[in-house]
């Protein structure tokens, strides 16, 4: 099943989207918003699935789906936590600055809680007042869950994963070192993220969803040139069940909680990168200094995932960087 939120008020208006992303149906009689559907998922999911089946079978049903009319699936969320599941990416960051990586990073997930009150729409401009802050994109996968109990085990966590989407987790790289040096984590260096227009249920990915991982390439185009297409199921040290269990170790998680994978990264460097920082790390290792610059005003970032028939699964994150007006 595929779901999206039309731009409407603060929390959007829930719609069901056809498999080919061509048509959609409003479902306010079932749930007005994505959050409302997730709060009552056991009751709403079968009814939404029924609409989805009808939509795919009846070409005359509904209206034309317009990605431009969509907000992020959850325009705001109670909880957004981002992991760093591709540890080879972390290792590369530290190697570039000559730092050793603690062995614990390979068996104890990294995760931080980010701002979730002002997500960007998937085609909304990124507005940053200072280029000196080092604006970077980060292409990721994310899951959305129903209510998760305190201390949920990795074994049980998978059953709580209800939706999957893509993320552009915007980062301000030149602000990060100063914040981390304080020993209190990210804040100013992590502005609003944007999510794909469509969120899908795990069964929609068929065999590409295995072991709580998405086994498909994530396509990143920067200024209309392919920047990277690493496979999200390869080199993912911690799967989503592990990240979810880690997040729930000391607290319950409310329905609508979003957990991100962190920047998708493969050890095979021929597939490119999902963020500029990784490319700069590789340049530093090879040349002694970074060559690539961070984003400039007017730059465009496009993030998308395709099935083996080259059909877009989640729709497209397509954003331009602009100064604050």
mmCIF file of C-alpha atoms in Angstrom:
data_model
loop_
_atom_site.group_PDB
_atom_site.id
_atom_site.type_symbol
_atom_site.label_atom_id
_atom_site.label_comp_id
_atom_site.label_asym_id
_atom_site.label_seq_id
_atom_site.Cartn_x
_atom_site.Cartn_y
_atom_site.Cartn_z
ATOM 1 C CA UNK A 1 0.000 0.000 0.000
ATOM 2 C CA UNK A 2 1.135 3.549 -0.742
ATOM 3 C CA UNK A 3 0.085 6.577 1.292
ATOM 4 C CA UNK A 4 0.763 10.311 1.077
ATOM 5 C CA UNK A 5 -0.304 13.573 2.697
ATOM 6 C CA UNK A 6 -1.634 16.478 0.641
ATOM 7 C CA UNK A 7 -0.611 19.934 1.839
ATOM 8 C CA UNK A 8 -3.428 20.997 4.141
ATOM 9 C CA UNK A 9 -3.071 22.720 7.485
ATOM 10 C CA UNK A 10 -0.235 21.624 9.746
ATOM 11 C CA UNK A 11 -0.714 17.869 9.458
ATOM 12 C CA UNK A 12 -1.778 17.351 5.851
ATOM 13 C CA UNK A 13 -4.675 15.370 4.422
ATOM 14 C CA UNK A 14 -4.276 11.618 4.019
ATOM 15 C CA UNK A 15 -4.613 10.004 0.592
ATOM 16 C CA UNK A 16 -4.079 6.515 -0.796
ATOM 17 C CA UNK A 17 -1.862 6.484 -3.911
ATOM 18 C CA UNK A 18 -1.888 3.908 -6.715
ATOM 19 C CA UNK A 19 1.070 1.587 -7.167
ATOM 20 C CA UNK A 20 2.211 3.432 -10.318
ATOM 21 C CA UNK A 21 1.853 6.833 -8.596
ATOM 22 C CA UNK A 22 -0.648 7.997 -11.197
ATOM 23 C CA UNK A 23 -3.865 8.311 -9.159
ATOM 24 C CA UNK A 24 -5.013 8.895 -5.602
ATOM 25 C CA UNK A 25 -8.104 8.784 -3.393
ATOM 26 C CA UNK A 26 -8.925 10.889 -0.326
ATOM 27 C CA UNK A 27 -9.820 8.778 2.689
ATOM 28 C CA UNK A 28 -11.104 11.237 5.293
ATOM 29 C CA UNK A 29 -13.899 8.784 6.119
ATOM 30 C CA UNK A 30 -11.160 6.437 7.418
ATOM 31 C CA UNK A 31 -8.544 8.897 8.743
ATOM 32 C CA UNK A 32 -8.048 12.602 8.119
ATOM 33 C CA UNK A 33 -4.275 12.501 8.611
ATOM 34 C CA UNK A 34 -1.396 10.053 8.457
ATOM 35 C CA UNK A 35 -0.953 10.370 12.216
ATOM 36 C CA UNK A 36 -4.595 9.523 12.821
ATOM 37 C CA UNK A 37 -4.238 6.412 10.645
ATOM 38 C CA UNK A 38 -1.135 5.306 12.560
ATOM 39 C CA UNK A 39 -2.772 5.939 15.940
ATOM 40 C CA UNK A 40 -5.469 3.434 14.978
ATOM 41 C CA UNK A 41 -3.482 1.259 12.564
ATOM 42 C CA UNK A 42 -5.089 -2.041 13.486
ATOM 43 C CA UNK A 43 -8.479 -0.644 12.450
ATOM 44 C CA UNK A 44 -7.456 1.674 9.602
ATOM 45 C CA UNK A 45 -4.910 -0.507 7.779
ATOM 46 C CA UNK A 46 -7.393 -3.111 6.407
ATOM 47 C CA UNK A 47 -9.759 -0.375 5.218
ATOM 48 C CA UNK A 48 -6.933 1.561 3.561
ATOM 49 C CA UNK A 49 -5.662 -1.633 1.924
ATOM 50 C CA UNK A 50 -9.126 -2.221 0.475
ATOM 51 C CA UNK A 51 -9.131 1.276 -1.054
ATOM 52 C CA UNK A 52 -5.630 0.664 -2.408
ATOM 53 C CA UNK A 53 -6.725 -2.548 -4.125
ATOM 54 C CA UNK A 54 -9.724 -0.817 -5.707
ATOM 55 C CA UNK A 55 -7.568 2.084 -6.854
ATOM 56 C CA UNK A 56 -5.131 -0.244 -8.635
ATOM 57 C CA UNK A 57 -7.947 -2.191 -10.288
ATOM 58 C CA UNK A 58 -10.169 0.715 -11.368
ATOM 59 C CA UNK A 59 -8.420 3.320 -13.517
ATOM 60 C CA UNK A 60 -11.420 5.651 -13.285
ATOM 61 C CA UNK A 61 -11.280 5.848 -9.492
ATOM 62 C CA UNK A 62 -9.882 8.884 -7.719
ATOM 63 C CA UNK A 63 -7.967 11.843 -9.128
ATOM 64 C CA UNK A 64 -4.587 12.455 -10.763
ATOM 65 C CA UNK A 65 -1.765 12.213 -8.252
ATOM 66 C CA UNK A 66 0.466 15.289 -8.111
ATOM 67 C CA UNK A 67 3.676 14.961 -6.127
ATOM 68 C CA UNK A 68 3.999 18.749 -6.027
ATOM 69 C CA UNK A 69 0.807 18.876 -3.961
ATOM 70 C CA UNK A 70 2.269 16.614 -1.275
ATOM 71 C CA UNK A 71 3.880 17.420 2.008
ATOM 72 C CA UNK A 72 6.144 14.895 3.718
ATOM 73 C CA UNK A 73 3.999 11.877 4.736
ATOM 74 C CA UNK A 74 4.092 13.188 8.319
ATOM 75 C CA UNK A 75 4.419 16.996 7.963
ATOM 76 C CA UNK A 76 5.367 17.001 11.647
ATOM 77 C CA UNK A 77 5.918 14.070 13.964
ATOM 78 C CA UNK A 78 6.001 13.386 17.670
ATOM 79 C CA UNK A 79 9.443 11.766 17.380
ATOM 80 C CA UNK A 80 12.208 11.700 14.757
ATOM 81 C CA UNK A 81 15.434 9.826 15.523
ATOM 82 C CA UNK A 82 18.223 9.265 13.023
ATOM 83 C CA UNK A 83 20.767 6.483 13.234
ATOM 84 C CA UNK A 84 24.095 5.890 11.566
ATOM 85 C CA UNK A 85 23.584 2.315 10.449
ATOM 86 C CA UNK A 86 26.244 2.296 7.716
ATOM 87 C CA UNK A 87 29.274 2.148 9.969
ATOM 88 C CA UNK A 88 31.747 2.093 7.095
ATOM 89 C CA UNK A 89 30.574 5.677 6.457
ATOM 90 C CA UNK A 90 31.433 6.603 10.066
ATOM 91 C CA UNK A 91 34.771 4.831 9.767
ATOM 92 C CA UNK A 92 35.547 6.836 6.645
ATOM 93 C CA UNK A 93 34.737 10.117 8.401
ATOM 94 C CA UNK A 94 37.162 9.334 11.195
ATOM 95 C CA UNK A 95 39.857 7.998 8.875
ATOM 96 C CA UNK A 96 39.831 11.250 6.915
ATOM 97 C CA UNK A 97 40.782 13.155 10.050
ATOM 98 C CA UNK A 98 43.220 10.502 11.289
ATOM 99 C CA UNK A 99 41.075 9.326 14.184
ATOM 100 C CA UNK A 100 40.602 5.745 15.311
ATOM 101 C CA UNK A 101 37.063 4.418 15.503
ATOM 102 C CA UNK A 102 36.022 2.730 18.767
ATOM 103 C CA UNK A 103 35.242 -0.957 18.360
ATOM 104 C CA UNK A 104 31.903 -0.377 20.106
ATOM 105 C CA UNK A 105 30.628 1.439 16.998
ATOM 106 C CA UNK A 106 30.314 -1.959 15.265
ATOM 107 C CA UNK A 107 27.943 -3.413 17.855
ATOM 108 C CA UNK A 108 26.317 -0.442 19.612
ATOM 109 C CA UNK A 109 24.222 1.746 17.248
ATOM 110 C CA UNK A 110 24.693 5.486 16.986
ATOM 111 C CA UNK A 111 21.444 7.463 17.098
ATOM 112 C CA UNK A 112 20.315 11.018 17.869
ATOM 113 C CA UNK A 113 16.904 12.661 18.236
ATOM 114 C CA UNK A 114 16.304 15.433 15.728
ATOM 115 C CA UNK A 115 13.748 18.199 15.287
ATOM 116 C CA UNK A 116 10.405 16.903 14.024
ATOM 117 C CA UNK A 117 8.140 19.938 14.262
ATOM 118 C CA UNK A 118 8.886 21.498 10.862
ATOM 119 C CA UNK A 119 9.620 18.889 8.196
ATOM 120 C CA UNK A 120 9.977 20.221 4.662
ATOM 121 C CA UNK A 121 7.771 19.098 1.793
ATOM 122 C CA UNK A 122 9.586 16.846 -0.732
ATOM 123 C CA UNK A 123 9.787 19.641 -3.330
ATOM 124 C CA UNK A 124 10.211 22.539 -0.904
ATOM 125 C CA UNK A 125 13.274 24.769 -1.113
ATOM 126 C CA UNK A 126 15.984 24.333 1.508
ATOM 127 C CA UNK A 127 16.562 27.813 2.956
ATOM 128 C CA UNK A 128 19.824 28.395 4.816
ATOM 129 C CA UNK A 129 21.081 31.911 5.658
ATOM 130 C CA UNK A 130 24.834 31.180 5.520
ATOM 131 C CA UNK A 131 26.712 29.042 2.983
ATOM 132 C CA UNK A 132 29.667 29.091 5.358
ATOM 133 C CA UNK A 133 27.728 26.645 7.505
ATOM 134 C CA UNK A 134 28.570 23.908 4.973
ATOM 135 C CA UNK A 135 25.204 22.797 3.584
ATOM 136 C CA UNK A 136 25.043 19.106 2.701
ATOM 137 C CA UNK A 137 22.353 16.627 1.698
ATOM 138 C CA UNK A 138 22.088 13.126 3.180
ATOM 139 C CA UNK A 139 20.023 10.518 1.328
ATOM 140 C CA UNK A 140 18.556 7.926 3.685
ATOM 141 C CA UNK A 141 15.804 5.372 4.233
ATOM 142 C CA UNK A 142 13.368 5.748 7.138
ATOM 143 C CA UNK A 143 10.707 3.664 8.844
ATOM 144 C CA UNK A 144 7.496 4.814 10.538
ATOM 145 C CA UNK A 145 6.139 2.692 13.375
ATOM 146 C CA UNK A 146 3.030 2.139 15.449
ATOM 147 C CA UNK A 147 3.195 2.155 19.258
ATOM 148 C CA UNK A 148 6.358 0.418 20.477
ATOM 149 C CA UNK A 149 6.639 -0.740 24.072
ATOM 150 C CA UNK A 150 9.530 0.112 26.367
ATOM 151 C CA UNK A 151 12.337 -2.437 26.021
ATOM 152 C CA UNK A 152 11.042 -3.910 22.759
ATOM 153 C CA UNK A 153 13.426 -6.651 21.604
ATOM 154 C CA UNK A 154 15.055 -6.776 18.185
ATOM 155 C CA UNK A 155 13.095 -9.960 17.519
ATOM 156 C CA UNK A 156 9.768 -8.192 18.128
ATOM 157 C CA UNK A 157 10.634 -4.800 16.668
ATOM 158 C CA UNK A 158 10.034 -5.741 13.035
ATOM 159 C CA UNK A 159 6.296 -6.173 13.543
ATOM 160 C CA UNK A 160 6.024 -2.499 14.479
ATOM 161 C CA UNK A 161 7.457 -1.242 11.163
ATOM 162 C CA UNK A 162 4.358 -0.066 9.291
ATOM 163 C CA UNK A 163 5.676 2.325 6.626
ATOM 164 C CA UNK A 164 8.937 3.036 4.783
ATOM 165 C CA UNK A 165 10.003 6.256 3.047
ATOM 166 C CA UNK A 166 13.069 8.199 1.862
ATOM 167 C CA UNK A 167 14.733 11.135 3.620
ATOM 168 C CA UNK A 168 16.934 14.086 2.828
ATOM 169 C CA UNK A 169 18.490 14.757 6.220
ATOM 170 C CA UNK A 170 19.998 18.199 5.608
ATOM 171 C CA UNK A 171 23.216 18.773 7.556
ATOM 172 C CA UNK A 172 25.294 21.872 8.227
ATOM 173 C CA UNK A 173 28.733 20.272 8.253
ATOM 174 C CA UNK A 174 30.747 23.261 9.459
ATOM 175 C CA UNK A 175 28.555 23.659 12.542
ATOM 176 C CA UNK A 176 28.815 20.002 13.552
ATOM 177 C CA UNK A 177 32.375 19.967 15.023
ATOM 178 C CA UNK A 178 31.662 22.817 17.420
ATOM 179 C CA UNK A 179 28.432 21.255 18.629
ATOM 180 C CA UNK A 180 29.933 17.810 19.116
ATOM 181 C CA UNK A 181 32.882 19.338 20.988
ATOM 182 C CA UNK A 182 30.424 20.515 23.646
ATOM 183 C CA UNK A 183 29.552 16.870 24.286
ATOM 184 C CA UNK A 184 25.830 17.460 24.005
ATOM 185 C CA UNK A 185 25.014 16.449 20.415
ATOM 186 C CA UNK A 186 23.481 18.012 17.314
ATOM 187 C CA UNK A 187 21.058 20.922 17.306
ATOM 188 C CA UNK A 188 21.858 23.934 15.114
ATOM 189 C CA UNK A 189 23.699 21.692 12.646
ATOM 190 C CA UNK A 190 20.529 19.718 11.842
ATOM 191 C CA UNK A 191 17.862 21.908 10.183
ATOM 192 C CA UNK A 192 14.543 20.594 8.849
ATOM 193 C CA UNK A 193 14.571 17.309 6.931
ATOM 194 C CA UNK A 194 12.383 16.415 3.934
ATOM 195 C CA UNK A 195 10.773 13.049 3.213
ATOM 196 C CA UNK A 196 9.592 11.369 0.013
ATOM 197 C CA UNK A 197 6.029 12.241 -1.038
ATOM 198 C CA UNK A 198 4.942 8.609 -0.661
ATOM 199 C CA UNK A 199 5.360 6.150 2.215
ATOM 200 C CA UNK A 200 4.827 2.448 1.502
ATOM 201 C CA UNK A 201 4.043 -0.626 3.568
ATOM 202 C CA UNK A 202 6.880 -3.182 3.720
ATOM 203 C CA UNK A 203 4.937 -5.752 1.659
ATOM 204 C CA UNK A 204 4.949 -3.297 -1.255
ATOM 205 C CA UNK A 205 8.699 -3.926 -1.618
ATOM 206 C CA UNK A 206 8.176 -7.705 -1.967
ATOM 207 C CA UNK A 207 11.512 -9.564 -1.815
ATOM 208 C CA UNK A 208 13.429 -6.277 -1.636
ATOM 209 C CA UNK A 209 12.400 -5.983 2.021
ATOM 210 C CA UNK A 210 14.374 -8.639 3.878
ATOM 211 C CA UNK A 211 15.948 -8.746 7.341
ATOM 212 C CA UNK A 212 14.499 -5.296 8.074
ATOM 213 C CA UNK A 213 16.513 -3.773 5.214
ATOM 214 C CA UNK A 214 15.603 -2.329 1.794
ATOM 215 C CA UNK A 215 17.656 -4.207 -0.793
ATOM 216 C CA UNK A 216 17.576 -1.682 -3.638
ATOM 217 C CA UNK A 217 19.871 1.122 -4.851
ATOM 218 C CA UNK A 218 19.124 4.644 -3.645
ATOM 219 C CA UNK A 219 19.535 7.075 -6.528
ATOM 220 C CA UNK A 220 20.997 10.529 -5.813
ATOM 221 C CA UNK A 221 21.336 13.219 -8.497
ATOM 222 C CA UNK A 222 23.130 16.461 -7.668
ATOM 223 C CA UNK A 223 22.578 19.260 -10.181
ATOM 224 C CA UNK A 224 21.128 16.686 -12.606
ATOM 225 C CA UNK A 225 24.230 14.484 -12.522
ATOM 226 C CA UNK A 226 24.269 11.049 -10.893
ATOM 227 C CA UNK A 227 26.111 11.426 -7.596
ATOM 228 C CA UNK A 228 25.562 7.980 -6.166
ATOM 229 C CA UNK A 229 23.391 4.878 -6.199
ATOM 230 C CA UNK A 230 24.568 2.629 -3.337
ATOM 231 C CA UNK A 231 22.402 -0.344 -2.426
ATOM 232 C CA UNK A 232 20.592 0.359 0.847
ATOM 233 C CA UNK A 233 20.653 -3.333 1.813
ATOM 234 C CA UNK A 234 24.425 -3.668 1.470
ATOM 235 C CA UNK A 235 26.856 -2.783 4.282
ATOM 236 C CA UNK A 236 24.028 -1.815 6.642
ATOM 237 C CA UNK A 237 25.622 -2.805 9.939
ATOM 238 C CA UNK A 238 22.434 -2.282 11.976
ATOM 239 C CA UNK A 239 19.075 -3.154 10.402
ATOM 240 C CA UNK A 240 15.896 -1.252 11.230
ATOM 241 C CA UNK A 241 14.760 -3.778 13.845
ATOM 242 C CA UNK A 242 18.044 -3.259 15.684
ATOM 243 C CA UNK A 243 17.778 0.540 15.434
ATOM 244 C CA UNK A 244 14.180 0.433 16.640
ATOM 245 C CA UNK A 245 14.989 -1.811 19.601
ATOM 246 C CA UNK A 246 17.926 0.436 20.493
ATOM 247 C CA UNK A 247 15.663 3.517 20.440
ATOM 248 C CA UNK A 248 13.096 1.792 22.679
ATOM 249 C CA UNK A 249 15.637 0.601 25.271
ATOM 250 C CA UNK A 250 14.686 3.207 27.853
ATOM 251 C CA UNK A 251 11.415 4.671 26.572
ATOM 252 C CA UNK A 252 8.248 3.647 24.732
ATOM 253 C CA UNK A 253 7.835 5.074 21.230
ATOM 254 C CA UNK A 254 4.559 6.624 20.118
ATOM 255 C CA UNK A 255 2.815 5.703 16.889
ATOM 256 C CA UNK A 256 4.216 7.924 14.142
ATOM 257 C CA UNK A 257 7.794 7.779 15.414
ATOM 258 C CA UNK A 258 10.243 7.952 12.496
ATOM 259 C CA UNK A 259 13.619 6.194 12.591
ATOM 260 C CA UNK A 260 16.220 7.036 9.925
ATOM 261 C CA UNK A 261 19.028 4.814 8.685
ATOM 262 C CA UNK A 262 21.666 7.484 8.410
ATOM 263 C CA UNK A 263 23.481 8.159 5.130
ATOM 264 C CA UNK A 264 23.340 5.110 2.868
ATOM 265 C CA UNK A 265 26.887 4.050 2.044
ATOM 266 C CA UNK A 266 28.625 1.094 0.394
ATOM 267 C CA UNK A 267 32.241 0.019 0.724
ATOM 268 C CA UNK A 268 32.257 -0.273 -3.071
ATOM 269 C CA UNK A 269 33.157 3.323 -3.925
ATOM 270 C CA UNK A 270 32.294 2.863 -7.602
ATOM 271 C CA UNK A 271 28.604 3.300 -6.727
ATOM 272 C CA UNK A 272 29.167 6.860 -5.526
ATOM 273 C CA UNK A 273 27.963 8.619 -2.398
ATOM 274 C CA UNK A 274 24.751 9.847 -0.788
ATOM 275 C CA UNK A 275 26.284 12.993 0.685
ATOM 276 C CA UNK A 276 29.011 15.497 -0.203
ATOM 277 C CA UNK A 277 30.874 14.930 3.069
ATOM 278 C CA UNK A 278 31.657 11.334 2.110
ATOM 279 C CA UNK A 279 33.066 12.433 -1.241
ATOM 280 C CA UNK A 280 35.188 15.048 0.534
ATOM 281 C CA UNK A 281 36.488 12.352 2.907
ATOM 282 C CA UNK A 282 37.562 10.176 -0.004
ATOM 283 C CA UNK A 283 39.290 13.179 -1.591
ATOM 284 C CA UNK A 284 41.089 13.944 1.666
ATOM 285 C CA UNK A 285 42.333 10.372 1.957
ATOM 286 C CA UNK A 286 43.542 10.370 -1.657
ATOM 287 C CA UNK A 287 44.769 13.952 -2.107
ATOM 288 C CA UNK A 288 45.346 15.199 1.422
ATOM 289 C CA UNK A 289 42.518 17.717 1.243
ATOM 290 C CA UNK A 290 38.892 17.920 0.073
ATOM 291 C CA UNK A 291 38.200 19.148 -3.452
ATOM 292 C CA UNK A 292 34.409 19.158 -3.689
ATOM 293 C CA UNK A 293 32.553 22.106 -2.171
ATOM 294 C CA UNK A 294 29.373 21.889 -0.157
ATOM 295 C CA UNK A 295 26.087 23.070 -1.667
ATOM 296 C CA UNK A 296 25.756 26.524 -3.225
ATOM 297 C CA UNK A 297 22.637 28.613 -3.684
ATOM 298 C CA UNK A 298 20.754 27.382 -6.725
ATOM 299 C CA UNK A 299 22.011 23.797 -6.391
ATOM 300 C CA UNK A 300 19.491 20.984 -6.792
ATOM 301 C CA UNK A 301 19.325 17.635 -5.008
ATOM 302 C CA UNK A 302 17.097 14.784 -6.230
ATOM 303 C CA UNK A 303 16.598 11.528 -4.308
ATOM 304 C CA UNK A 304 14.585 8.566 -5.597
ATOM 305 C CA UNK A 305 14.400 4.770 -5.499
ATOM 306 C CA UNK A 306 13.344 2.533 -8.386
ATOM 307 C CA UNK A 307 12.326 -1.089 -8.658
ATOM 308 C CA UNK A 308 13.952 -3.401 -11.223
ATOM 309 C CA UNK A 309 11.470 -2.208 -13.872
ATOM 310 C CA UNK A 310 12.624 1.374 -13.212
ATOM 311 C CA UNK A 311 9.335 2.387 -11.624
ATOM 312 C CA UNK A 312 9.609 5.016 -8.913
ATOM 313 C CA UNK A 313 8.548 3.516 -5.590
ATOM 314 C CA UNK A 314 8.340 6.492 -3.224
ATOM 315 C CA UNK A 315 8.198 9.399 -5.620
ATOM 316 C CA UNK A 316 10.896 12.027 -5.668
ATOM 317 C CA UNK A 317 12.564 14.347 -3.197
ATOM 318 C CA UNK A 318 13.541 17.286 -5.406
ATOM 319 C CA UNK A 319 14.861 20.376 -3.638
ATOM 320 C CA UNK A 320 16.797 23.531 -4.446
ATOM 321 C CA UNK A 321 18.997 25.436 -2.000
ATOM 322 C CA UNK A 322 18.205 29.138 -1.550
ATOM 323 C CA UNK A 323 19.065 31.892 0.921
ATOM 324 C CA UNK A 324 16.461 32.895 3.495
ATOM 325 C CA UNK A 325 14.231 35.543 1.976
#
